[in-house]
Coordinates of C-alpha atoms in Angstrom, one line a residue:
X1 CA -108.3 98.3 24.7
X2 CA -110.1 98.7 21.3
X3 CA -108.3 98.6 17.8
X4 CA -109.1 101.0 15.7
X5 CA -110.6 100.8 12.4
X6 CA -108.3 99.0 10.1
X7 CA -106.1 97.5 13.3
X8 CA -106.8 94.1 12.3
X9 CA -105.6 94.7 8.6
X10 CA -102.3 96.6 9.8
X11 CA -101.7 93.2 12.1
X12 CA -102.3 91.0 9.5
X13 CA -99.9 92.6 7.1
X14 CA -97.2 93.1 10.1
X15 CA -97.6 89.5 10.9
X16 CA -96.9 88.3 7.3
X17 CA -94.3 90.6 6.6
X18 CA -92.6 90.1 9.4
X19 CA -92.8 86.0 9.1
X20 CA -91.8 86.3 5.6
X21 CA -88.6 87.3 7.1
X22 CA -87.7 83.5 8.5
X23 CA -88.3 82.0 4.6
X24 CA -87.4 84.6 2.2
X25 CA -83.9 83.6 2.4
X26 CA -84.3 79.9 1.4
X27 CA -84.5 79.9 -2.2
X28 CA -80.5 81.8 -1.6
X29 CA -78.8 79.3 0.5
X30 CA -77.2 78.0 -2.4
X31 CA -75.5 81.3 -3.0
X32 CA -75.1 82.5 0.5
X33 CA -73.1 79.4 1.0
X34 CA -71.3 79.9 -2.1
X35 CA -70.5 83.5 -0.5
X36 CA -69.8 82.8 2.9
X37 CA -67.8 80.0 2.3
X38 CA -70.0 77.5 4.4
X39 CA -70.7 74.0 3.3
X40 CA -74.5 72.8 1.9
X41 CA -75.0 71.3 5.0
X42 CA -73.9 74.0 7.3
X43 CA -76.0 76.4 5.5
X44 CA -79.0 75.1 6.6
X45 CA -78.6 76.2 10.2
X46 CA -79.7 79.4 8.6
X47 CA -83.6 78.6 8.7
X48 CA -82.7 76.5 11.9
X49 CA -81.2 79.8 14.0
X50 CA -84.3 81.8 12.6
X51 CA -86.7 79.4 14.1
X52 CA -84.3 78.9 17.3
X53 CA -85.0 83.1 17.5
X54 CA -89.1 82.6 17.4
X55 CA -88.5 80.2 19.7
X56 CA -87.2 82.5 22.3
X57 CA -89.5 85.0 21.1
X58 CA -92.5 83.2 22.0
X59 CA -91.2 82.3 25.6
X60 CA -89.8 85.5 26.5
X61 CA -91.7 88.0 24.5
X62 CA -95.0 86.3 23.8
X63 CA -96.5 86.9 27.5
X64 CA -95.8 90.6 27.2
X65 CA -99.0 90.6 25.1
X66 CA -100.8 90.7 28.3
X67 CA -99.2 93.3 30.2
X68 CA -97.9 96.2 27.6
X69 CA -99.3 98.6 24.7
X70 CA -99.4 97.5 21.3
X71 CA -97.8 99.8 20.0
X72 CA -94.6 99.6 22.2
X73 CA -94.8 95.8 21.6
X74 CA -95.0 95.6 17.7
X75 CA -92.9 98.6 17.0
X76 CA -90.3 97.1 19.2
X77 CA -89.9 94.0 17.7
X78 CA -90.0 95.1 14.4
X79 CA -86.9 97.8 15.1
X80 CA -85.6 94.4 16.4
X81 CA -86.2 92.3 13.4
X82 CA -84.7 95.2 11.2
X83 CA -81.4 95.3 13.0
X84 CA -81.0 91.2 12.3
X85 CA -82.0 91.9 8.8
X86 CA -79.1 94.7 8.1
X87 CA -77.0 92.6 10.3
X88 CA -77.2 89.7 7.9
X89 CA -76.6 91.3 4.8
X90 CA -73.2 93.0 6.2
X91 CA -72.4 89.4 8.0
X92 CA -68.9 88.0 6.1
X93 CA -69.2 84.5 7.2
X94 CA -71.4 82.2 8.7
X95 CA -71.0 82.4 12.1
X96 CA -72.5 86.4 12.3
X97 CA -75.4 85.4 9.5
X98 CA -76.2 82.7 12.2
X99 CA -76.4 85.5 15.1
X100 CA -78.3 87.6 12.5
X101 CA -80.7 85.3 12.0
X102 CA -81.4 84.3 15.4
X103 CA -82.0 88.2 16.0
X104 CA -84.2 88.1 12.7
X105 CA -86.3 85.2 14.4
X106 CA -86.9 86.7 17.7
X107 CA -88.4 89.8 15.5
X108 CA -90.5 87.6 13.4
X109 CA -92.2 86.1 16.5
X110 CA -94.2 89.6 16.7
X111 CA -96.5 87.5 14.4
X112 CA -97.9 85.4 17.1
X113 CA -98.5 88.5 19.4
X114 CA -100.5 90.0 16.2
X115 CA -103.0 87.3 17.1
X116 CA -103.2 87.9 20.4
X117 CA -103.6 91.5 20.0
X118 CA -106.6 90.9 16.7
X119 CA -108.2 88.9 19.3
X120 CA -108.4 91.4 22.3
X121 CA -109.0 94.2 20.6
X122 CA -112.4 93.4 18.3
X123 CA -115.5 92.5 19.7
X124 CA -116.4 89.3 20.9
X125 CA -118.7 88.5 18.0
X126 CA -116.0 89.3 15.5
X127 CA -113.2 87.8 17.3
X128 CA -113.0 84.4 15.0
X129 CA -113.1 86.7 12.3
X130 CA -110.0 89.2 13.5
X131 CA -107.8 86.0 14.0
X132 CA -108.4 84.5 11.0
X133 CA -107.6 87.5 9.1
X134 CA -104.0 87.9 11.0
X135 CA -103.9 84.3 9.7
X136 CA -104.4 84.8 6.8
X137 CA -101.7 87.7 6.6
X138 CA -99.2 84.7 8.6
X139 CA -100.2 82.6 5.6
X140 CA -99.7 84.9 2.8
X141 CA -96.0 85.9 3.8
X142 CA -95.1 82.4 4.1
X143 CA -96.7 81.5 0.7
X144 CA -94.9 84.6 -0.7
X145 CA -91.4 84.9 0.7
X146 CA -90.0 82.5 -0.8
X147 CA -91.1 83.7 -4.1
X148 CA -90.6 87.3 -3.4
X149 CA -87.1 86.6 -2.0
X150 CA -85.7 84.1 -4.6
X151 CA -86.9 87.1 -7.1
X152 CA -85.1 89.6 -5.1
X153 CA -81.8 87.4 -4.6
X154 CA -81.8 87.2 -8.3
X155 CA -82.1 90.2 -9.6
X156 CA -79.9 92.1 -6.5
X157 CA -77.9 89.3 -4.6
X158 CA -79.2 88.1 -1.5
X159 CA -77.5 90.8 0.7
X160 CA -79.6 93.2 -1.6
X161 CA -82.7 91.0 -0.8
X162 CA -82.2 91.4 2.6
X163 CA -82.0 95.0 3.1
X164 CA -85.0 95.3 0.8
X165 CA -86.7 93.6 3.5
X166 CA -85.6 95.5 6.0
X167 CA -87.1 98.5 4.2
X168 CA -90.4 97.2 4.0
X169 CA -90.7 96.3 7.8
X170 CA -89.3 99.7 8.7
X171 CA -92.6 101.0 6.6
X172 CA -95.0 98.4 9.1
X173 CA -92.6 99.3 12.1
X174 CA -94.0 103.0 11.2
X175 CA -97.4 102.1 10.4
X176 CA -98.2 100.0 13.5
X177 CA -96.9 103.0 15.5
X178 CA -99.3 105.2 14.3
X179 CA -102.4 102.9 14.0
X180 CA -102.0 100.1 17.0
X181 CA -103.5 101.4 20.3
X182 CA -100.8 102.9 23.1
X183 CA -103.0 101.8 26.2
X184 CA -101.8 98.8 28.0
X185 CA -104.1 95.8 27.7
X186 CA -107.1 95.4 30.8
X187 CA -107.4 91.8 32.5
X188 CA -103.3 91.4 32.8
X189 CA -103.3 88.9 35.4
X190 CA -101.1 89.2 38.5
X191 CA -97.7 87.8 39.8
X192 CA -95.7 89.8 37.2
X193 CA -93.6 89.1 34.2
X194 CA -91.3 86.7 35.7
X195 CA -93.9 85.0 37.2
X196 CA -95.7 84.5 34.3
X197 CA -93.0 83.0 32.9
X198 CA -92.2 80.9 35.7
X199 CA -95.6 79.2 35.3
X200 CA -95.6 78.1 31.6
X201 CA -94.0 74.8 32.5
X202 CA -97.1 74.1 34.5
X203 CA -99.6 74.7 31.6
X204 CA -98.1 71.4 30.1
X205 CA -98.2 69.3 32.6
X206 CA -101.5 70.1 33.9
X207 CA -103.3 70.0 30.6
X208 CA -103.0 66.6 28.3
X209 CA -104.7 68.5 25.7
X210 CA -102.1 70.9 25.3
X211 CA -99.5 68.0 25.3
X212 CA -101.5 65.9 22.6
X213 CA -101.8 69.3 21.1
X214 CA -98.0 70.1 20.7
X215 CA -96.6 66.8 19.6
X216 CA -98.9 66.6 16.6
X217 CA -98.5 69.7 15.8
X218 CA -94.8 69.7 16.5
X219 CA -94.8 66.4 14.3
X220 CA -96.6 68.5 11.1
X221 CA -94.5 71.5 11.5
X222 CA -91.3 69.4 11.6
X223 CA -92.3 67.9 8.5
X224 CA -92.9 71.3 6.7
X225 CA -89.8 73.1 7.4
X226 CA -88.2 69.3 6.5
X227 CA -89.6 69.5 3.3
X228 CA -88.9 72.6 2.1
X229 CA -85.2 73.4 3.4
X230 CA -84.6 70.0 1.5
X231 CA -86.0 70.8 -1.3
X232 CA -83.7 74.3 -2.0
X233 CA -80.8 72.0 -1.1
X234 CA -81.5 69.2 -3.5
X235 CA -82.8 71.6 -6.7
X236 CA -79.5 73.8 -5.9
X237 CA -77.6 70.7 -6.7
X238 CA -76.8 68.9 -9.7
X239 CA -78.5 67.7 -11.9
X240 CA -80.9 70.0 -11.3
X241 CA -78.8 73.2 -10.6
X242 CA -81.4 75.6 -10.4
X243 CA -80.7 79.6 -9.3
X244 CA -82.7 81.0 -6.5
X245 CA -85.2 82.5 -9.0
X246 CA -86.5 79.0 -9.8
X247 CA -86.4 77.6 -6.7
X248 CA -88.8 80.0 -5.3
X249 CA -91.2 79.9 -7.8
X250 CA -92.3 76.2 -6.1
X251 CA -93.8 78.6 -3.5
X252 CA -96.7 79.3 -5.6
X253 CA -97.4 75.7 -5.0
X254 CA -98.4 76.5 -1.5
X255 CA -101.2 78.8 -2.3
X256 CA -103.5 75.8 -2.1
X257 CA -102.9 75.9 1.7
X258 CA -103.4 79.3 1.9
X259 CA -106.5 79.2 -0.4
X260 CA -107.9 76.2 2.2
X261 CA -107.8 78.4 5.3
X262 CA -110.9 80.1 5.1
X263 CA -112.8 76.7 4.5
X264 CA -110.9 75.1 7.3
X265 CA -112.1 77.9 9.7
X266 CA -115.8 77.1 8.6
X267 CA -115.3 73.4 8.6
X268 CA -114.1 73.7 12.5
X269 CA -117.1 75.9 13.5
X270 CA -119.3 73.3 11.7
X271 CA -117.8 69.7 13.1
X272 CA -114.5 70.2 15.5
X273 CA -111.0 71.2 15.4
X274 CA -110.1 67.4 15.8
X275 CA -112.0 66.7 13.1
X276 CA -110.5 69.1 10.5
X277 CA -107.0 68.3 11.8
X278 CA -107.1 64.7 11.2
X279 CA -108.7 65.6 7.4
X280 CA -105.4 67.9 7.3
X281 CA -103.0 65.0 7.8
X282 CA -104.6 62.7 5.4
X283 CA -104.3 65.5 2.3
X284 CA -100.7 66.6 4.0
X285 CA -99.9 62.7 3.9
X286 CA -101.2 62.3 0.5
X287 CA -98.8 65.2 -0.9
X288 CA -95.8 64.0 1.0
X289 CA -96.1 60.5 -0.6
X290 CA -96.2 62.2 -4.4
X291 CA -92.7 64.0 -3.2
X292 CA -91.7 60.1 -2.5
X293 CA -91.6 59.7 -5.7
X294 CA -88.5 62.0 -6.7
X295 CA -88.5 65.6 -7.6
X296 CA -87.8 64.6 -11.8
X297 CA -91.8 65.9 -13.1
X298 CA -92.3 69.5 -11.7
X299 CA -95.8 69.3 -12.0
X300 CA -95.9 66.0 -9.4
X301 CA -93.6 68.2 -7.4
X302 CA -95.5 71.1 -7.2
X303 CA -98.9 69.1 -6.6
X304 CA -97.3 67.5 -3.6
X305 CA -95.8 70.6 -2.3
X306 CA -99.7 72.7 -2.6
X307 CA -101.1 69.3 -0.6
X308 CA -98.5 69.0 2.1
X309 CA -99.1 73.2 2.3
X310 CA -102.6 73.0 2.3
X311 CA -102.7 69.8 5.2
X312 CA -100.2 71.6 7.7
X313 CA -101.7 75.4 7.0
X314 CA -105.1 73.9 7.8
X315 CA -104.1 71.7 10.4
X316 CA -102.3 74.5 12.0
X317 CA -105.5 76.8 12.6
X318 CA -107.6 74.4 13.8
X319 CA -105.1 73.4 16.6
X320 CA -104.6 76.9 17.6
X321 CA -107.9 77.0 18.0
X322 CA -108.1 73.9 20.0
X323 CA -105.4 75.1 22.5
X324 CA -107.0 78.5 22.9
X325 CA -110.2 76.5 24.1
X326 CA -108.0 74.9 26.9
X327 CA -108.7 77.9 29.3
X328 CA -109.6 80.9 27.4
X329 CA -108.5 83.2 29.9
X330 CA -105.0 81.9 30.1
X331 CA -105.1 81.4 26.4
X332 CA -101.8 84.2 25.8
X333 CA -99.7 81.4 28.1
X334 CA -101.4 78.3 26.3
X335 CA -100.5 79.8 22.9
X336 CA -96.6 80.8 24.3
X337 CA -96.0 77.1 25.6
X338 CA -98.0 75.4 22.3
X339 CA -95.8 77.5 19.4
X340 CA -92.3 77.5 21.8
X341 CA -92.4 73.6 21.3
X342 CA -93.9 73.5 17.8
X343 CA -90.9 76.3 16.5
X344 CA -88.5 74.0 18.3
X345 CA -89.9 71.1 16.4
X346 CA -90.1 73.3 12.8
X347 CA -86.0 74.4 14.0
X348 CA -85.2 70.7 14.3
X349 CA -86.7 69.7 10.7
X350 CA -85.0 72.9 9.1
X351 CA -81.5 71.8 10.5
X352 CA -82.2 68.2 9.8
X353 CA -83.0 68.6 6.2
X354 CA -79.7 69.1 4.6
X355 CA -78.0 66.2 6.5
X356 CA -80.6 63.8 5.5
X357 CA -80.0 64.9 1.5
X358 CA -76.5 64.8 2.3
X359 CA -76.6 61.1 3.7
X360 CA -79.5 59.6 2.0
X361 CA -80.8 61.9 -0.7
X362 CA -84.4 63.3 -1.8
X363 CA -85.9 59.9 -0.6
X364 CA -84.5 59.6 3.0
X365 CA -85.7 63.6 3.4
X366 CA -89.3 62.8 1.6
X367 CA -89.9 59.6 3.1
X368 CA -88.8 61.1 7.0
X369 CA -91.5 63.9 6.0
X370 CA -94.5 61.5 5.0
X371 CA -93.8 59.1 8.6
X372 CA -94.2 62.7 10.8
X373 CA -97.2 63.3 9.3
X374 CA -98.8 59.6 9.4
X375 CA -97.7 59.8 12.9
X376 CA -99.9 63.2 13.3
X377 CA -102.9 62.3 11.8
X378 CA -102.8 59.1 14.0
X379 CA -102.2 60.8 17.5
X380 CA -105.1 63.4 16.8
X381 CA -107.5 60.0 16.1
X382 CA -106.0 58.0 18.4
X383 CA -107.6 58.4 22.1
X384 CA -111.3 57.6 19.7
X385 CA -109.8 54.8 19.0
X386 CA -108.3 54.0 22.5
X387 CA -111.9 54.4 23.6
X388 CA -110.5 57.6 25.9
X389 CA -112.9 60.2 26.8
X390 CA -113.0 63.2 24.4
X391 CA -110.6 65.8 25.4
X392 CA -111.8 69.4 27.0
X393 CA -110.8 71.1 24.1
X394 CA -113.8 69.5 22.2
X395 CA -116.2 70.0 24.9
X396 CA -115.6 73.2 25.1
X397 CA -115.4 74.3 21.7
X398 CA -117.7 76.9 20.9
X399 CA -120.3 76.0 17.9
X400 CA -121.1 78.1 14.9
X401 CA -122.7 81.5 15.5
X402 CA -121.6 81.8 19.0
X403 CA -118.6 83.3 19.8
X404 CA -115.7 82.5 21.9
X405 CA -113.6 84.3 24.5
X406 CA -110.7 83.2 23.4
X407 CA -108.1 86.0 22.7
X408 CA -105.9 85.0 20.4
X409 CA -104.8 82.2 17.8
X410 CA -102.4 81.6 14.8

């Protein structure tokens, strides 16, 4: 299976587009709970179901990657990432936007299996180069929906946000039809789908990598959805009292981290994926403790927002990188296990985060944020320090100029 020529930029789009799709809405909670009637704290599940959805995406749909056509695969989920999208904007009350949103996540996972597709269907020699461009795309929607949907919510309501959303993935849904290839992928593996499945479970436990892999990134991914969920509660409130409009435009802070992935991808050919993850956590770190210190100056606000952005985005890549390495010709099942648990860990921070405003404010949510990613930075350094032997993952980590037969990444 070879992609065609501009397959990798139709990916990349598809994969930020349809990410975008789990943030967009944030910047609106304040007015969906206004509309729904839910409380500030209840709204929050929003972001938490959408995440709970990727979470089943990536265990149940994730492994398909290895066994059916593109085409079918991406155009399927996006039809299914539509449906949540028009479901939530017809929902009346909290209950169906939460069902809508888990739908919505489940769709949205398709960005992971854009990675894995980049990565099979290029050329060995420009594999690294394929995934990090479907990165890139991941990166961009993230950076942008909250931006492009706080707009949108403004100017048309957020029901009218949502279904302009829903537009533009029914353009992808089309495009990736026509452009992504209809073969099924060579190299499958045997034992079927639900025996693929049924050995996931067994990729953790026989593989500390992986494990040291998940729980920091789990901890870093925790702390971004944290962050940012409580910080669209705590601006909606007085006395700040800002409209969706304004909220997203702290967004643009996080084109730092977006700006930093290209140099992270160089920096981990160059030293090691270790290395450039424990560099993330200390910038990540650095921007969580200037959001300790309230959310009264913007401009301190939206310098720690673009550092904690550009730590996790960073850190992010290189640890997909890392678990790919693990055994690249299982990589499909290493990437399903790794993202399953790190979305559950991002769902747990996103439903967390109004609570903790609710109960302790801007500083109980800041200062949880800046201990999970201390915590990070010092389980990737740790087993050095321990004296342990260096992990697989950063033996077998290919070096610049020689590429890797690893299929897929983030």
């Amino acid at each position: 299976m070879r992609l065609p020529r501009g397959g990798v930029a139709v990916l990349s789009c598809t994969a930020g587009v349809a990410l975008a799709n789990n943030y967009a809405i944030q910047p609106a909670l304040g007015d969906v709970a206004r509309d729904t009637g839910s409380s500030a704290a209840a709204i929050g599940l929003v972001t938490t179901a959408a995440l709970g959805g990727c979470i089943a995406g990536f265990a149940f749909l994730l492994p398909l990657a290895d066994r059916a056509a593109p085409r079918r695969l991406v155009a399927g989920q996006l039809a299914l990432l539509t449906a949540g999208l028009l479901l939530a904007s017809c929902a009346p009350g909290l209950g169906l936007l939460l069902l809508a949103y888990v739908m919505v996540g489940a769709g949205a996972s398709v960005s992971a299996m854009a990675s894995t597709i980049a990565g099979r269907g290029v050329p060995g020699e420009r594999r690294g180069a394929a995934v990090a461009g479907v990165a890139a795309g991941m990166s961009a929607g993230i950076l942008l929906s909250r931006l492009v949907g706080g707009a949108l919510a403004d100017a048309f309501g957020w029901r009218g946000m949502l279904l302009a959303f829903a537009g533009l993935v029914v353009v992808c849904g089309a495009i990736a039809w026509a452009r992504l290839p209809g073969e099924r992928p060579e190299g499958g593996g045997g034992g079927g789908y639900l025996g693929t499945l049924a050995a996931l479970p067994g990729l953790l436990r026989r593989h500390r990598a992986l494990r040291l892999a998940v729980l920091s990134g789990s901890l870093w991914y925790l702390a971004f959805s944290l962050v940012w969920v409580a910080l669209t509660v705590r601006l909606a409130q007085p006395p700040y009292g800002l409209d969706a409009a304004h909220i997203g435009l702290y967004s643009l802070a996080g084109a730092l981290g977006f700006a930093a992935l290209p140099v992270a991808g160089r920096l981990g050919d160059r030293y090691s994926p270790r290395a450039v993850i424990a560099g993330s956590m200390v910038v990540a770190a650095a921007g969580a403790g200037l959001l300790c210190t309230g959310l009264d100056r913007p401009a301190v606000t939206a310098a720690g927002l673009a550092l904690v952005d550009a730590g996790c985005f960073t850190a992010q890549a290189a640890n997909q990188t890392r678990v790919m390495s693990i055994d690249p010709a299982r990589s499909g099942s290493l990437s399903g296990v790794y993202l399953l648990l790190y979305f559950l860990a991002g769902a747990l921070g996103a439903g967390a985060a109004a609570p903790l405003v609710a109960v302790g404010g801007w500083g109980a949510a800041s200062g949880v944020v800046c201990g999970a990613l201390v915590v990070a930075g010092v389980l990737v350094v740790l087993p050095r320090w321990a004296g342990e032997p260096v992990a697989e993952t950063d033996r077998s980590m290919p070096k610049a100029g020689v590429s890797t037969s690893s299929p897929c990444g983030d």
